[in-house]
PDB file of C-alpha atoms and ligand atoms in Angstrom:
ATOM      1  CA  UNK A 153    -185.527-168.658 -13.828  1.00  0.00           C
ATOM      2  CA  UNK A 154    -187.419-170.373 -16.936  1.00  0.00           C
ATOM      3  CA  UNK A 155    -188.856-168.683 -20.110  1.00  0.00           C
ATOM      4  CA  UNK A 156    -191.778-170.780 -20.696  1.00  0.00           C
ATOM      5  CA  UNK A 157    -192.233-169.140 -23.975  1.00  0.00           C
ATOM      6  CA  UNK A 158    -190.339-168.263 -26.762  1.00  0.00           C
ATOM      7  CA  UNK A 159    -188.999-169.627 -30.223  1.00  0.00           C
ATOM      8  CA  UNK A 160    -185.607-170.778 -30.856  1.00  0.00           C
ATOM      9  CA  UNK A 161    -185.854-171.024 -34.439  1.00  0.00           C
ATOM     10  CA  UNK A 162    -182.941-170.608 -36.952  1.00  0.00           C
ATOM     11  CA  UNK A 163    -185.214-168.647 -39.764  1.00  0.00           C
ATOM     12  CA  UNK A 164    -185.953-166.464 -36.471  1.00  0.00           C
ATOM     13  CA  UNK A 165    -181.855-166.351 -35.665  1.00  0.00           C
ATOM     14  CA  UNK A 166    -180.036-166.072 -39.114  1.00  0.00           C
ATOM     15  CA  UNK A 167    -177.018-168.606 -37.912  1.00  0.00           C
ATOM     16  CA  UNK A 168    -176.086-171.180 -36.018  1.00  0.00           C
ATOM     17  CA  UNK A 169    -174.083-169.402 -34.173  1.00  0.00           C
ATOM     18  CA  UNK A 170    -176.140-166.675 -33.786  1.00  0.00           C
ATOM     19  CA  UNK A 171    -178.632-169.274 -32.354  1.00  0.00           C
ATOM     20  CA  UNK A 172    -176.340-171.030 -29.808  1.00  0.00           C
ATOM     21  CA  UNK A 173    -175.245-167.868 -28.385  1.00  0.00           C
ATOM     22  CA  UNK A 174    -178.923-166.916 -27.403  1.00  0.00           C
ATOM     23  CA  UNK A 175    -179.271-170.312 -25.879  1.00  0.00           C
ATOM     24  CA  UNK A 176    -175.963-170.341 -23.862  1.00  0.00           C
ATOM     25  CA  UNK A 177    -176.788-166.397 -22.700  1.00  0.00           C
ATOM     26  CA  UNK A 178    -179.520-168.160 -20.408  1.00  0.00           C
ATOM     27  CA  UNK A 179    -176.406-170.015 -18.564  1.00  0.00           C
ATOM     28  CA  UNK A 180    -178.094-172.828 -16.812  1.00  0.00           C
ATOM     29  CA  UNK A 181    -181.357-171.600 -16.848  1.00  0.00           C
ATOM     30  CA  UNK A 182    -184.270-173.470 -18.324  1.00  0.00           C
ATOM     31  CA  UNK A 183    -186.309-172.280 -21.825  1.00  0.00           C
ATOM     32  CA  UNK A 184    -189.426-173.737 -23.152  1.00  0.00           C
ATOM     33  CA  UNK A 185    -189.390-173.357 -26.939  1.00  0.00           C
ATOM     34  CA  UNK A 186    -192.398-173.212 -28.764  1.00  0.00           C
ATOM     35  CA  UNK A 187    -193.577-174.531 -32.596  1.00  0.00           C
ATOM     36  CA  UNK A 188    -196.313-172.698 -34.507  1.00  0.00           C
ATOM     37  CA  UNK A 189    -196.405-175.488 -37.422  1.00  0.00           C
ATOM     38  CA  UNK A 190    -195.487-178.868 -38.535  1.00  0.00           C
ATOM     39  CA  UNK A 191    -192.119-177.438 -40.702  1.00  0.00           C
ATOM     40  CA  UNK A 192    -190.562-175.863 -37.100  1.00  0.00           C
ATOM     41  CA  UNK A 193    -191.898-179.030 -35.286  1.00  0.00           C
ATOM     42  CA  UNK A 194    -189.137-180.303 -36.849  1.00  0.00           C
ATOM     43  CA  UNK A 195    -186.435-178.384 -35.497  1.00  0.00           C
ATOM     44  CA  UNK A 196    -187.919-178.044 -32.171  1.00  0.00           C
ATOM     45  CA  UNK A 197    -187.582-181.595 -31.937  1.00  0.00           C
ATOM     46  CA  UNK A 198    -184.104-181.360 -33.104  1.00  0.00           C
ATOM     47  CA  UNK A 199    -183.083-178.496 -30.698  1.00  0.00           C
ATOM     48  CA  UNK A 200    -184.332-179.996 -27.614  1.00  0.00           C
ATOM     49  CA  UNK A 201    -182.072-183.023 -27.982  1.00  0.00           C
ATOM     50  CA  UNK A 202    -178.966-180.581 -28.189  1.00  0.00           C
ATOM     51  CA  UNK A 203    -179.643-179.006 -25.400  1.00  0.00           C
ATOM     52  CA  UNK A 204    -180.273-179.936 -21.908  1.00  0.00           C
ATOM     53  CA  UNK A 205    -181.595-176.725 -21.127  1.00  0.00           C
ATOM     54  CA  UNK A 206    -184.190-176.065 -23.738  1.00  0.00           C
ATOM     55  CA  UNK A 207    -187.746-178.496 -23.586  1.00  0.00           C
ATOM     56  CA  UNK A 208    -190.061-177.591 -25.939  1.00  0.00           C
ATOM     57  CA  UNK A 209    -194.257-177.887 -26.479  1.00  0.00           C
ATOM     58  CA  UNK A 210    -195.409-178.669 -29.736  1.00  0.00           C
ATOM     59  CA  UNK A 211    -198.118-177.288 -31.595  1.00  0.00           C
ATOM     60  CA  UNK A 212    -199.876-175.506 -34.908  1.00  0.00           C
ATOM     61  CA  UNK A 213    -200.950-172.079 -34.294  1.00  0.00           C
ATOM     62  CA  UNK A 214    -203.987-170.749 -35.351  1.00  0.00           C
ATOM     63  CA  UNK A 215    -201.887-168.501 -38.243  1.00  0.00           C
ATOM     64  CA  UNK A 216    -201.051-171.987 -39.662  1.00  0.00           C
ATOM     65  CA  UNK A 217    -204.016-173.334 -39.642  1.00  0.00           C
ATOM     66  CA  UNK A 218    -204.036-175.131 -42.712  1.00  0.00           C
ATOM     67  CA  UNK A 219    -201.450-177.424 -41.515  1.00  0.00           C
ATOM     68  CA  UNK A 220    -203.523-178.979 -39.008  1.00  0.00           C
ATOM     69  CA  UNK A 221    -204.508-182.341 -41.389  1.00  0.00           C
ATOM     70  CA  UNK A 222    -205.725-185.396 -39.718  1.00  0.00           C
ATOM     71  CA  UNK A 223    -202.056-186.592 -41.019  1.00  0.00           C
ATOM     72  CA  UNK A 224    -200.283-184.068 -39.176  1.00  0.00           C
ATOM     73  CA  UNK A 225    -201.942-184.160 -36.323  1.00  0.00           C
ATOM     74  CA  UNK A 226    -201.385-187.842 -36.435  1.00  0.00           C
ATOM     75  CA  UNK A 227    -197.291-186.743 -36.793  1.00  0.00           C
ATOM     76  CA  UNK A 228    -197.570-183.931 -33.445  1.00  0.00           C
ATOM     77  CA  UNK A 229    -199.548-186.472 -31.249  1.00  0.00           C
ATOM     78  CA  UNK A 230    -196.524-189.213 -31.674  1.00  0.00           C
ATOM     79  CA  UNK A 231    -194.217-186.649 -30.753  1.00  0.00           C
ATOM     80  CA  UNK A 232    -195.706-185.590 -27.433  1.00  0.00           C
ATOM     81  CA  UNK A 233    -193.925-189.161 -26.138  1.00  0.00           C
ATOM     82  CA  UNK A 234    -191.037-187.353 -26.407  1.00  0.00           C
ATOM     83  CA  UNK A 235    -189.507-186.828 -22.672  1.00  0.00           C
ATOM     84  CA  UNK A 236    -188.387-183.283 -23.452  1.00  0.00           C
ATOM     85  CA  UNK A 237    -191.524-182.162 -25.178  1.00  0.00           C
ATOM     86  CA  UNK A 238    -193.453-180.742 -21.980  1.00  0.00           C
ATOM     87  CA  UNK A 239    -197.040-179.323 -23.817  1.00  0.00           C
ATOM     88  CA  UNK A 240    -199.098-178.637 -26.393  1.00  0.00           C
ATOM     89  CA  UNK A 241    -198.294-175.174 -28.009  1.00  0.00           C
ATOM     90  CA  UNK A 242    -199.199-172.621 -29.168  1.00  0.00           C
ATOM     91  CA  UNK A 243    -202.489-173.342 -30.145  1.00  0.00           C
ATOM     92  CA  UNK A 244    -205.302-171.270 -30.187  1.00  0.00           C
ATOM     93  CA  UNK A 245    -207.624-168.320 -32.249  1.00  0.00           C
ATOM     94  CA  UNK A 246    -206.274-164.910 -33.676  1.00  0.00           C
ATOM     95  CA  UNK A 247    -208.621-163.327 -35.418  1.00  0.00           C
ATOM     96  CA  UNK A 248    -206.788-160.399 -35.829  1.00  0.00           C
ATOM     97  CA  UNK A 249    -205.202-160.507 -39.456  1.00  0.00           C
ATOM     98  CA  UNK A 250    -208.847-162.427 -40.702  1.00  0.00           C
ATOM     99  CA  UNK A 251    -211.963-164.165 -39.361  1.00  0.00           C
ATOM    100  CA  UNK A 252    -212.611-165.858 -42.340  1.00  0.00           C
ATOM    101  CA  UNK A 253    -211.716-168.717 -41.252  1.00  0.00           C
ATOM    102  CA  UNK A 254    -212.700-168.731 -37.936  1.00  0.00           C
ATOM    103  CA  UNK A 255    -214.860-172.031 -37.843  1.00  0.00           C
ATOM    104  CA  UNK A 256    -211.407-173.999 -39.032  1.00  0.00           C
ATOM    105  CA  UNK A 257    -209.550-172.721 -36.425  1.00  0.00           C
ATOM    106  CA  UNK A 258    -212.113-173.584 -34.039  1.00  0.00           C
ATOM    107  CA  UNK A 259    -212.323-176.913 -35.006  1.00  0.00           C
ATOM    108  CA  UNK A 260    -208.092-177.567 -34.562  1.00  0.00           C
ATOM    109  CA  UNK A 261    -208.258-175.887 -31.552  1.00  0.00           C
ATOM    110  CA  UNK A 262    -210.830-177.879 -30.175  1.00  0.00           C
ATOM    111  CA  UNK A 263    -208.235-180.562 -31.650  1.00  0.00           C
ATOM    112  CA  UNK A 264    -205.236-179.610 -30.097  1.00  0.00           C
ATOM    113  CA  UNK A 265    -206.871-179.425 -26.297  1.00  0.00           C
ATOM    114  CA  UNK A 266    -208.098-182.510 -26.799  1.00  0.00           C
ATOM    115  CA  UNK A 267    -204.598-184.056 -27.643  1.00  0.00           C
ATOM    116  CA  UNK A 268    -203.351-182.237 -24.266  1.00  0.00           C
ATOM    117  CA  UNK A 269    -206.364-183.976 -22.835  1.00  0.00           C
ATOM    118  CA  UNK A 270    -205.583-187.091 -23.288  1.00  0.00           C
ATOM    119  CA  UNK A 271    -201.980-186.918 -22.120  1.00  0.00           C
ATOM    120  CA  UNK A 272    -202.767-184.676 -19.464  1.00  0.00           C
ATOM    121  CA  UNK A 273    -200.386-182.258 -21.150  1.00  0.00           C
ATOM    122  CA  UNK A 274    -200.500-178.176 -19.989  1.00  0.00           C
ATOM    123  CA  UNK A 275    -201.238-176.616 -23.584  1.00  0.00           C
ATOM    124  CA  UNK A 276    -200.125-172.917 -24.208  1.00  0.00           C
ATOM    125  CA  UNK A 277    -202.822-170.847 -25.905  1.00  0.00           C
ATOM    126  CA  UNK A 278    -202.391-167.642 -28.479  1.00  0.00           C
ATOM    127  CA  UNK A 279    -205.638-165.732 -28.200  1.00  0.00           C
ATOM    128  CA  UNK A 280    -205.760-162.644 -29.934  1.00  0.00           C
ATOM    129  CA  UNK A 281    -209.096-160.192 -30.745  1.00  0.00           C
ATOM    130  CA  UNK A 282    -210.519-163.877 -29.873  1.00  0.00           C
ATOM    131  CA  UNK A 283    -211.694-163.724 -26.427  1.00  0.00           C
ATOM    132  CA  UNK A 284    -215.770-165.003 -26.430  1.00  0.00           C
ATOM    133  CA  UNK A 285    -215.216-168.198 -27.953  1.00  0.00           C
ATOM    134  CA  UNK A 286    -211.612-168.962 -26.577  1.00  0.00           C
ATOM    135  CA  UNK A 287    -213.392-168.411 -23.251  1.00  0.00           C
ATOM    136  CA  UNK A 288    -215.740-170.421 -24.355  1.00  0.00           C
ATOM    137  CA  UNK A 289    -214.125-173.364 -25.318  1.00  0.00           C
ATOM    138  CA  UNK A 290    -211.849-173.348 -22.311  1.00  0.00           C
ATOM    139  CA  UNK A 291    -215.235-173.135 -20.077  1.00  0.00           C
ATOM    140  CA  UNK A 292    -216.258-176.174 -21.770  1.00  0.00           C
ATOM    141  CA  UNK A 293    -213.168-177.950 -21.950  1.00  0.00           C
ATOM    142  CA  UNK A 294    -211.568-177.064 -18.988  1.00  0.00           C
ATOM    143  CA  UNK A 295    -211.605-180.140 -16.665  1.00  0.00           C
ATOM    144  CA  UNK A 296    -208.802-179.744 -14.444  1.00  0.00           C
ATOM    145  CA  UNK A 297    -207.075-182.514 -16.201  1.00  0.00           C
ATOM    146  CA  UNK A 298    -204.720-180.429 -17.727  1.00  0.00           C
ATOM    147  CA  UNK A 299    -202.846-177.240 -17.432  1.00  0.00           C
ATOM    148  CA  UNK A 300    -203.933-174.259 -19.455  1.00  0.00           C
ATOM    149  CA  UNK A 301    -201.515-171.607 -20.010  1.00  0.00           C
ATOM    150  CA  UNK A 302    -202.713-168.421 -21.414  1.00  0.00           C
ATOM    151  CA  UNK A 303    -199.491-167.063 -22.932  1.00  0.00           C
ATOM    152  CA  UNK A 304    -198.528-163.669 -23.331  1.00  0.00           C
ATOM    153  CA  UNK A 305    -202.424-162.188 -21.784  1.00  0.00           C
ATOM    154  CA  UNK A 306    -203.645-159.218 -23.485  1.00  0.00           C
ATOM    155  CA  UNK A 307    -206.692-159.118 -22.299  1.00  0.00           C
ATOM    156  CA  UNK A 308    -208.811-156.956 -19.343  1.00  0.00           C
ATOM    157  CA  UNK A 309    -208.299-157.689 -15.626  1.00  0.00           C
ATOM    158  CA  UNK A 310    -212.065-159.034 -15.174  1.00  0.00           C
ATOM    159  CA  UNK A 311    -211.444-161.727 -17.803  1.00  0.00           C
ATOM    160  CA  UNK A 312    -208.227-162.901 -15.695  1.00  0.00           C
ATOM    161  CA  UNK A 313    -210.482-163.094 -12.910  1.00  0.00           C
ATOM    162  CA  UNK A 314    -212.766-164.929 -15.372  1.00  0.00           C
ATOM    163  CA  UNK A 315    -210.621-167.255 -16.355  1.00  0.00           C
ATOM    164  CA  UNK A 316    -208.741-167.913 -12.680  1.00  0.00           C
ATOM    165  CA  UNK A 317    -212.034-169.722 -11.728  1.00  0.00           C
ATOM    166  CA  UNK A 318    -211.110-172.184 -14.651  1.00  0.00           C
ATOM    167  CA  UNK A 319    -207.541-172.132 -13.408  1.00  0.00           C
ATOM    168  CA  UNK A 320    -205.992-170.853 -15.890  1.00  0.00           C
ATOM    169  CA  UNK A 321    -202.134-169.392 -15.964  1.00  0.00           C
ATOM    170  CA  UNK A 322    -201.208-166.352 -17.074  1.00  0.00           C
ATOM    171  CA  UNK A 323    -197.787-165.518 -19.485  1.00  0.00           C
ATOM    172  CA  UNK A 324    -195.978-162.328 -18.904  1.00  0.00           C
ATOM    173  CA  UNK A 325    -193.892-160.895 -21.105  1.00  0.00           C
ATOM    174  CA  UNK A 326    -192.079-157.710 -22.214  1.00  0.00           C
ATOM    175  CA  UNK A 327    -195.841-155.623 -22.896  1.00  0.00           C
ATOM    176  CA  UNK A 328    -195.662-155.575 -19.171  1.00  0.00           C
ATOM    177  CA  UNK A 329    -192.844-153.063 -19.690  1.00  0.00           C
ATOM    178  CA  UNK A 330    -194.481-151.118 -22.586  1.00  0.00           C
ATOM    179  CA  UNK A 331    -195.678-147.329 -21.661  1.00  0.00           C
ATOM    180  CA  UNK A 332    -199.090-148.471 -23.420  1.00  0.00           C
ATOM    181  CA  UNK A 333    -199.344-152.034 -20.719  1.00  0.00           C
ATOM    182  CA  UNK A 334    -201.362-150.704 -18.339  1.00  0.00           C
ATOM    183  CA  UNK A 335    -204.221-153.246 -18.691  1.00  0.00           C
ATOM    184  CA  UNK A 336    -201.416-155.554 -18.278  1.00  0.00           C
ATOM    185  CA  UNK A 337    -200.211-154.214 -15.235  1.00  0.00           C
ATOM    186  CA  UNK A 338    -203.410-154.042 -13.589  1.00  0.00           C
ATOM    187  CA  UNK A 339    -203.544-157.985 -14.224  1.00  0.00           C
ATOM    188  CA  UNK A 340    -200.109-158.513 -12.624  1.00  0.00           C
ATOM    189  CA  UNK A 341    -201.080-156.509 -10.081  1.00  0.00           C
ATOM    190  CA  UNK A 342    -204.316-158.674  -8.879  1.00  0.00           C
ATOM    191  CA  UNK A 343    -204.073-161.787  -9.994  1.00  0.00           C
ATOM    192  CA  UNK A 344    -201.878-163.744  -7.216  1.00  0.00           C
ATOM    193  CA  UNK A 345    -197.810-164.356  -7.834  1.00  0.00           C
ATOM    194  CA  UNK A 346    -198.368-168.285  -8.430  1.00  0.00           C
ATOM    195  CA  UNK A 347    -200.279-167.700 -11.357  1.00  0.00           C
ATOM    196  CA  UNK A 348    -198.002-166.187 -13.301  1.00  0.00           C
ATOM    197  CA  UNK A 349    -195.501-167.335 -15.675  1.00  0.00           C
ATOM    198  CA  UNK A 350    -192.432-165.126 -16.874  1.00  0.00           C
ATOM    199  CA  UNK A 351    -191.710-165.647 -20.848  1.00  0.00           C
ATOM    200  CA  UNK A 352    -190.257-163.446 -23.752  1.00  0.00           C
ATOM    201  CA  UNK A 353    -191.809-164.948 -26.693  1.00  0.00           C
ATOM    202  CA  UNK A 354    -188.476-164.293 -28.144  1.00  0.00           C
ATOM    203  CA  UNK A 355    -187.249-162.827 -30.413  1.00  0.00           C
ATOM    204  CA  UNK A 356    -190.896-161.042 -30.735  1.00  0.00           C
ATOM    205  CA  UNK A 357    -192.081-158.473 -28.170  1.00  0.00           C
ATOM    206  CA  UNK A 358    -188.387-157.491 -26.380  1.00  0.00           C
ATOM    207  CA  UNK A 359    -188.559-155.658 -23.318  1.00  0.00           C
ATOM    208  CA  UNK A 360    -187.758-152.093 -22.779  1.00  0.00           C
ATOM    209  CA  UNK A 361    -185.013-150.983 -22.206  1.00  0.00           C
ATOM    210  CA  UNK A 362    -184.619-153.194 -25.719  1.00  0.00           C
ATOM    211  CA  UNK A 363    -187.720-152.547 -27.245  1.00  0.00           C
ATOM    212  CA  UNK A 364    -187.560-153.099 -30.912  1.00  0.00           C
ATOM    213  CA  UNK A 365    -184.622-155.174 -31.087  1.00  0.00           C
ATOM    214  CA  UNK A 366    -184.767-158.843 -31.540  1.00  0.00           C
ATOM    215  CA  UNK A 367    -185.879-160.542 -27.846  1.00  0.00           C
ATOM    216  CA  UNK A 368    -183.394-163.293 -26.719  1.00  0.00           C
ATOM    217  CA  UNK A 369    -184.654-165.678 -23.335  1.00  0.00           C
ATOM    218  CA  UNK A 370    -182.369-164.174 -21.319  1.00  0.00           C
ATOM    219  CA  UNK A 371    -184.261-160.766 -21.134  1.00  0.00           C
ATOM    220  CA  UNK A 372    -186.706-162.823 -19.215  1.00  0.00           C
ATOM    221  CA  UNK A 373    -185.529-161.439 -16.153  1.00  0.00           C
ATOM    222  CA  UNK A 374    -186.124-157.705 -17.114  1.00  0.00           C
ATOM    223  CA  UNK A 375    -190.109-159.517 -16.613  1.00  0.00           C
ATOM    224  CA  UNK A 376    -189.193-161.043 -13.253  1.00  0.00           C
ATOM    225  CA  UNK A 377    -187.721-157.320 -12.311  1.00  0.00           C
ATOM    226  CA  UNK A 378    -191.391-154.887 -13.770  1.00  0.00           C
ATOM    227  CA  UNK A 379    -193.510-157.551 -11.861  1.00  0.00           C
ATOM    228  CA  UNK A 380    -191.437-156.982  -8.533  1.00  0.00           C
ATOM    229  CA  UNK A 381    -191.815-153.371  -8.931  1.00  0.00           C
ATOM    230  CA  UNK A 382    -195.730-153.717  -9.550  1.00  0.00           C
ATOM    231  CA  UNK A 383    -196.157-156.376  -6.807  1.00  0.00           C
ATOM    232  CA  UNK A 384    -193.966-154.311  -4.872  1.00  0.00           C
ATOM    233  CA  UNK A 385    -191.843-157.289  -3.608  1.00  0.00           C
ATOM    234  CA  UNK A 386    -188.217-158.840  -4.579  1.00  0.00           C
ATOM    235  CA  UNK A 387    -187.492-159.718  -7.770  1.00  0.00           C
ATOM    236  CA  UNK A 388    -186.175-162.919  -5.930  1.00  0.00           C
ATOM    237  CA  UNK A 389    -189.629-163.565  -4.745  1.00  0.00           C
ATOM    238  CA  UNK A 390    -191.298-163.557  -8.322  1.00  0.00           C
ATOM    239  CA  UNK A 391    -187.747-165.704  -9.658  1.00  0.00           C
ATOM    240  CA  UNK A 392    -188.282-168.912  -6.750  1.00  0.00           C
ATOM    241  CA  UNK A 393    -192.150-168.547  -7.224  1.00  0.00           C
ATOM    242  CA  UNK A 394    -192.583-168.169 -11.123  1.00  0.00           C
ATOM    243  CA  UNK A 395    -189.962-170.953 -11.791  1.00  0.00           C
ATOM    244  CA  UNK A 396    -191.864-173.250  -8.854  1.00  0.00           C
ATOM    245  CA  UNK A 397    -194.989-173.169 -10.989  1.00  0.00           C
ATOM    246  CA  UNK A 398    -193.737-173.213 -13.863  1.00  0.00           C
ATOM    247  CA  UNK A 399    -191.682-176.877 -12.950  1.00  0.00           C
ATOM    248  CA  UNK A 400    -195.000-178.008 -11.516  1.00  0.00           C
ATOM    249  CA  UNK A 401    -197.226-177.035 -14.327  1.00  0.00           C
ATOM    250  CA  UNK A 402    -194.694-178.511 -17.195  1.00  0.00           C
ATOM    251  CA  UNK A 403    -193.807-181.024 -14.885  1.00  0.00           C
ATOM    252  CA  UNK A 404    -190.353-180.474 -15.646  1.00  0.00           C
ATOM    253  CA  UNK A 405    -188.043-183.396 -14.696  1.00  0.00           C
ATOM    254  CA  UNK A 406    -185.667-180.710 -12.835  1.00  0.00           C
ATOM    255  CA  UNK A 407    -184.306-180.251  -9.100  1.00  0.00           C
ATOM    256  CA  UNK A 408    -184.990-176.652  -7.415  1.00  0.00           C
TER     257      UNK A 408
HETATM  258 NI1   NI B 765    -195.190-167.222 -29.336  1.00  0.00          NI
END
């Protein structure tokens, strides 16, 4: 099984220790690790050498916005030569917190899919209380070029039809086991097995039965286990077909 999302960061973990244990708890499976700005780029890039098992996509997030210089972007873009850096990620729009500065975060966005683009890279979007113009923009942009990942989808089961006829891939994580994900379920339910992706976006958003504790990757298969139940097939089923697309979408250098 892979978690194509989540963020092995120390400031996230505490320790070292604490860190390396919630890598080796995912045994040999795979985990896709995720930067938000240019400080954790850093350490991504560090923590994907160290371990076999961890790739990582590399990316500002629309929360950091102000890190996204011409300069920095100059930095990310030599780093996607890197053979275990898979995508761009997470990029995106959250208005959530503010919309003040929504034209900026356009404009890096715009950026960022360009950069997967041209090294026809899958890039892993955050959209949140964003969905007109990050439709938008992937409607425009959206070329088949490139994988777009839409990680951890929070929005209505007519968008995800929406935005299958651009091809887009779908994140699932732990609001799929939330009493209040029912929108989310409905999407799980319809939209077909081989567009879905299983992540944690660890440690945020931890599945029940852990709800409100810190999310670790290997939780990942408490996903693989709710969409089973919804899809009303084996959990084995969702494991071979969700790791399948995710190796072909992140064109992961792995045997299967
Ligand atoms: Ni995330």
């Amino acid at each position: 099984m892979i978690d194509t999302h989540c963020h092995l960061l120390l400031e996230e973990y505490s320790t070292e220790e604490r860190l390396n244990e919630v890598i080796l708890n995912m045994k040999n499976n795979i985990m896709i690790t995720s930067s938000t700005n240019i400080k954790n780029m850093v350490e991504t890039l560090n923590i994907v050498q160290r371990y076999s098992q961890v790739y990582g996509v590399i990316g500002i997030h629309p929360e950091d916005v102000d890190d996204g210089t011409e300069k920095n972007l100059k930095i990310l873009e030599s780093h996607l030569h890197d053979p275990k850096i898979v995508g761009v990620g997470e990029i995106g729009l959250d208005y959530h917190y503010t919309k003040e500065n929504r034209v900026k975060q356009i404009k890096l966005f715009k950026k960022q899919l360009q950069l997967a683009k041209k090294y026809h890279l899958p890039c892993v979007i955050h959209s949140r209380d964003a969905l007109e113009d990050t439709y938008n923009i992937l409607k425009e942009e959206a070329d088949g070029s490139f994988p777009i990942i839409l990680h951890c989808y929070g929005y209505s089961l007519d968008m995800a039809k929406k935005f299958m006829e651009l091809d887009v891939y779908f994140g699932i994580g732990g609001v799929v086991t939330f009493k209040n994900g029912k929108k989310l379920v409905s999407v799980v339910k319809e939209i077909p097995l081989n567009h879905l992706l299983l992540e944690t976006d660890s440690p945020y958003l931890s599945p029940e039965p852990y709800r409100g504790q810190k999310n670790e990757p290997c939780n990942v298969i408490k996903i693989a286990e709710k969409i089973a139940e919804i899809k009303e097939i084996d959990v084995e089923t969702v494991l071979k077909t969700t790791t399948e697309t995710a190796i072909r979408q992140f064109d992961l250098n792995i045997e299967f």
